XYZ file of C-alpha atoms in Angstrom:
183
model
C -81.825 184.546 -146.741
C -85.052 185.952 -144.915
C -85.389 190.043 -145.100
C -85.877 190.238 -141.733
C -82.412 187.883 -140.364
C -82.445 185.319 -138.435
C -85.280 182.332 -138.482
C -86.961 181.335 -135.298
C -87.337 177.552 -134.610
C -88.603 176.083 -131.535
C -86.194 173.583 -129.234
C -88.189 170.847 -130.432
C -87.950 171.857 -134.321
C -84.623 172.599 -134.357
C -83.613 168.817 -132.968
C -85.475 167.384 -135.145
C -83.626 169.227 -138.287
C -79.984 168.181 -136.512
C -81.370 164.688 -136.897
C -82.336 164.897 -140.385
C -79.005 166.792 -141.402
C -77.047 164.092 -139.350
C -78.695 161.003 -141.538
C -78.778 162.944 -144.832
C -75.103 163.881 -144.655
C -73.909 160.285 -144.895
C -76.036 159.911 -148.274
C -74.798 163.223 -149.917
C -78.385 165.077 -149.933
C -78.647 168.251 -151.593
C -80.477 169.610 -149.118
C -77.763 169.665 -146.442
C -76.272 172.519 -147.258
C -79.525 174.557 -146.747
C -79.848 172.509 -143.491
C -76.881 173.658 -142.463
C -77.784 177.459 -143.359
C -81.238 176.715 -141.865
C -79.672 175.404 -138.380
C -76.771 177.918 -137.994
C -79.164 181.198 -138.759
C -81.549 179.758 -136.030
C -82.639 181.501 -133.534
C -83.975 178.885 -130.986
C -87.325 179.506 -128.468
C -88.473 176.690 -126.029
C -91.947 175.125 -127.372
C -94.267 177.919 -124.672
C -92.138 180.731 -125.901
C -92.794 180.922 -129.673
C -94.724 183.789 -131.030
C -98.214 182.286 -132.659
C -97.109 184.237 -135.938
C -94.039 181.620 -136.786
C -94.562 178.708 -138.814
C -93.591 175.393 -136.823
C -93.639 172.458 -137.957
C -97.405 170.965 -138.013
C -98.208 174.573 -138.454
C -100.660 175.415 -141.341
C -99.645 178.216 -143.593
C -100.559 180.780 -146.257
C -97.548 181.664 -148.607
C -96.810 182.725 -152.144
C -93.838 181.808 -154.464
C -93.277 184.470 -156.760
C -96.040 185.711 -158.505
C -98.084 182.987 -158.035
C -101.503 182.664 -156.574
C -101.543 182.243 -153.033
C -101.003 178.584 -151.452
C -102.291 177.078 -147.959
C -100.507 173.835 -147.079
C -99.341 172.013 -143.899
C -95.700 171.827 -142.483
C -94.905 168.307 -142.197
C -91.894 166.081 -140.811
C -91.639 164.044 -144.319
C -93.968 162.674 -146.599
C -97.124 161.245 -145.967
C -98.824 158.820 -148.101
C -102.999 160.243 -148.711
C -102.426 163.672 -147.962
C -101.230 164.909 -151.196
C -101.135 168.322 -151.727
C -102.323 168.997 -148.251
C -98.416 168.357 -146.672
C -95.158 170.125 -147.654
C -92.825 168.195 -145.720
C -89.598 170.036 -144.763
C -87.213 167.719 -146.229
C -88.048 169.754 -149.809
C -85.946 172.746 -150.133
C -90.058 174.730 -150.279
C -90.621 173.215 -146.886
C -87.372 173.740 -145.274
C -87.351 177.611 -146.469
C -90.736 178.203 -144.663
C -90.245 176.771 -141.368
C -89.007 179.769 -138.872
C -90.870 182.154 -140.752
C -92.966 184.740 -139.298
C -95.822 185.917 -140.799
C -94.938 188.741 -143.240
C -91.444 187.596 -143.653
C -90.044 186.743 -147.362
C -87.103 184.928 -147.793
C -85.341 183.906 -151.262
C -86.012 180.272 -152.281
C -82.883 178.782 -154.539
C -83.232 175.492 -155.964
C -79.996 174.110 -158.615
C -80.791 175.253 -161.835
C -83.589 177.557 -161.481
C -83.734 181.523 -160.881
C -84.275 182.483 -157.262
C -87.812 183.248 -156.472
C -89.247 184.934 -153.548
C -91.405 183.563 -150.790
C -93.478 185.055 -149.002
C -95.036 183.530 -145.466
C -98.745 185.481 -145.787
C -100.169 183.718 -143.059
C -99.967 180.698 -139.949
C -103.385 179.892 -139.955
C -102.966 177.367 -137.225
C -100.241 176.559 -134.842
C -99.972 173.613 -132.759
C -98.022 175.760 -130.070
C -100.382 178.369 -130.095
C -103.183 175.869 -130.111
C -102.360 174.201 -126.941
C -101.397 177.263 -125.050
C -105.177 178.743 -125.610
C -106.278 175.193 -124.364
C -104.887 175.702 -121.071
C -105.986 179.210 -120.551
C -109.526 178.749 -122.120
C -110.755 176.121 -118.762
C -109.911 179.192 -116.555
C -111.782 181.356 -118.472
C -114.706 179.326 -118.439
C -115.152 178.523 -114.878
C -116.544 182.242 -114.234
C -119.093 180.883 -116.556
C -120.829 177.814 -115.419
C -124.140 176.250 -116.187
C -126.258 177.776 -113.690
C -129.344 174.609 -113.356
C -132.635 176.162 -113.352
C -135.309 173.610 -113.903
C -135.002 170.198 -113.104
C -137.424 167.910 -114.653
C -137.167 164.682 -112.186
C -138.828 166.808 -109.555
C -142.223 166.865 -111.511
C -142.451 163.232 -111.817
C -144.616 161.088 -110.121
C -145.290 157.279 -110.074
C -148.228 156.250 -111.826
C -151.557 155.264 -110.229
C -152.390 151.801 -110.496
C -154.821 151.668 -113.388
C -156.876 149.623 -111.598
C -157.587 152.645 -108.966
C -156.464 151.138 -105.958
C -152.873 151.377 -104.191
C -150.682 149.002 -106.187
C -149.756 146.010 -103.776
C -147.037 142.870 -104.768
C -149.770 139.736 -104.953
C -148.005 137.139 -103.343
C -149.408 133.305 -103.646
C -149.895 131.724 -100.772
C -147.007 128.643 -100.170
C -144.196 127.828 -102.770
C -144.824 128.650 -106.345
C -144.633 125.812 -108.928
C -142.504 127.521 -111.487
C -143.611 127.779 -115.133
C -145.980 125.029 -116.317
C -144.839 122.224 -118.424
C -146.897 122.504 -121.896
């Protein structure tokens, strides 16, 4: 349970966890009761409404487990093959604790067999929300500043002379020409 209530998951987030809980339920997962925990604490934001501090999926975080050292790793959908240790998908209890986090925010992480720890969400270093809001304002920002042109080098060239000092002039044979010779 999170010290601070309720989780926050975006429309889009929280859709994607009904799916998963739908397809693991048939198998038995252990996970779905946390799933269902996860989904019914949920407080749910459309995609353009979620604060840059909450950890989304595709969202790259800082946390801490216990009193270990500090840990940076990417919220993924499941597991990817060549990314290891860079992904914690959220189909492992870890991953599924830290998604709806805000920064700051600790929540107890309980895994079957093994004392409680706590978790603590330091940090979202990136957001892909937050990411593609600032894309859309940044353009707006940037047409007050324009490229202002202040030299423009094609207006100092000039056609070369003909080497020979005289106006260059097409030669022109007179009558049809004969093509290339035969050797």
């Amino acid at each position: 349970m999170s010290a601070h209530g309720r989780c926050c998951l975006t429309a889009k987030d929280y859709s994607i966890l009904e799916v998963m809980l739908e397809r693991r339920r048939g198998f038995g997962d252990a996970i779905v009761p946390a799933l269902e925990r996860k989904l019914a604490d949920a407080r749910v934001v459309l995609v353009d409404g979620v604060d840059p501090g909450v950890a989304t999926l595709n969202s790259r975080v800082l946390f801490r487990v216990g009193d270990a050292p500090a840990q940076t790793r990417t919220l993924i959908q499941q597991e990817v093959r060549g990314m290891v240790g860079l992904g914690l998908p959220v189909t492992t209890p870890l991953g599924l604790a830290l998604l709806g986090l805000s920064e700051g925010e600790t929540v107890l992480f309980e895994r079957p067999g093994v004392r409680p720890e706590r978790i603590v969400l330091d940090k979202v270093l990136y957001q892909p929300e937050a990411a593609r809001r600032s894309r859309h304002v940044l353009p707006k920002a940037a047409e007050s500043r324009r490229l202002v042109l202040v030299h423009n080098a094609g207006d100092d060239w000039q056609p070369p002379e003909n080497p020979l000092g005289g106006p260059a002039k097409i030669r022109h044979r007179g009558g049809d020409d004969d093509g290339p010779s035969a050797a």
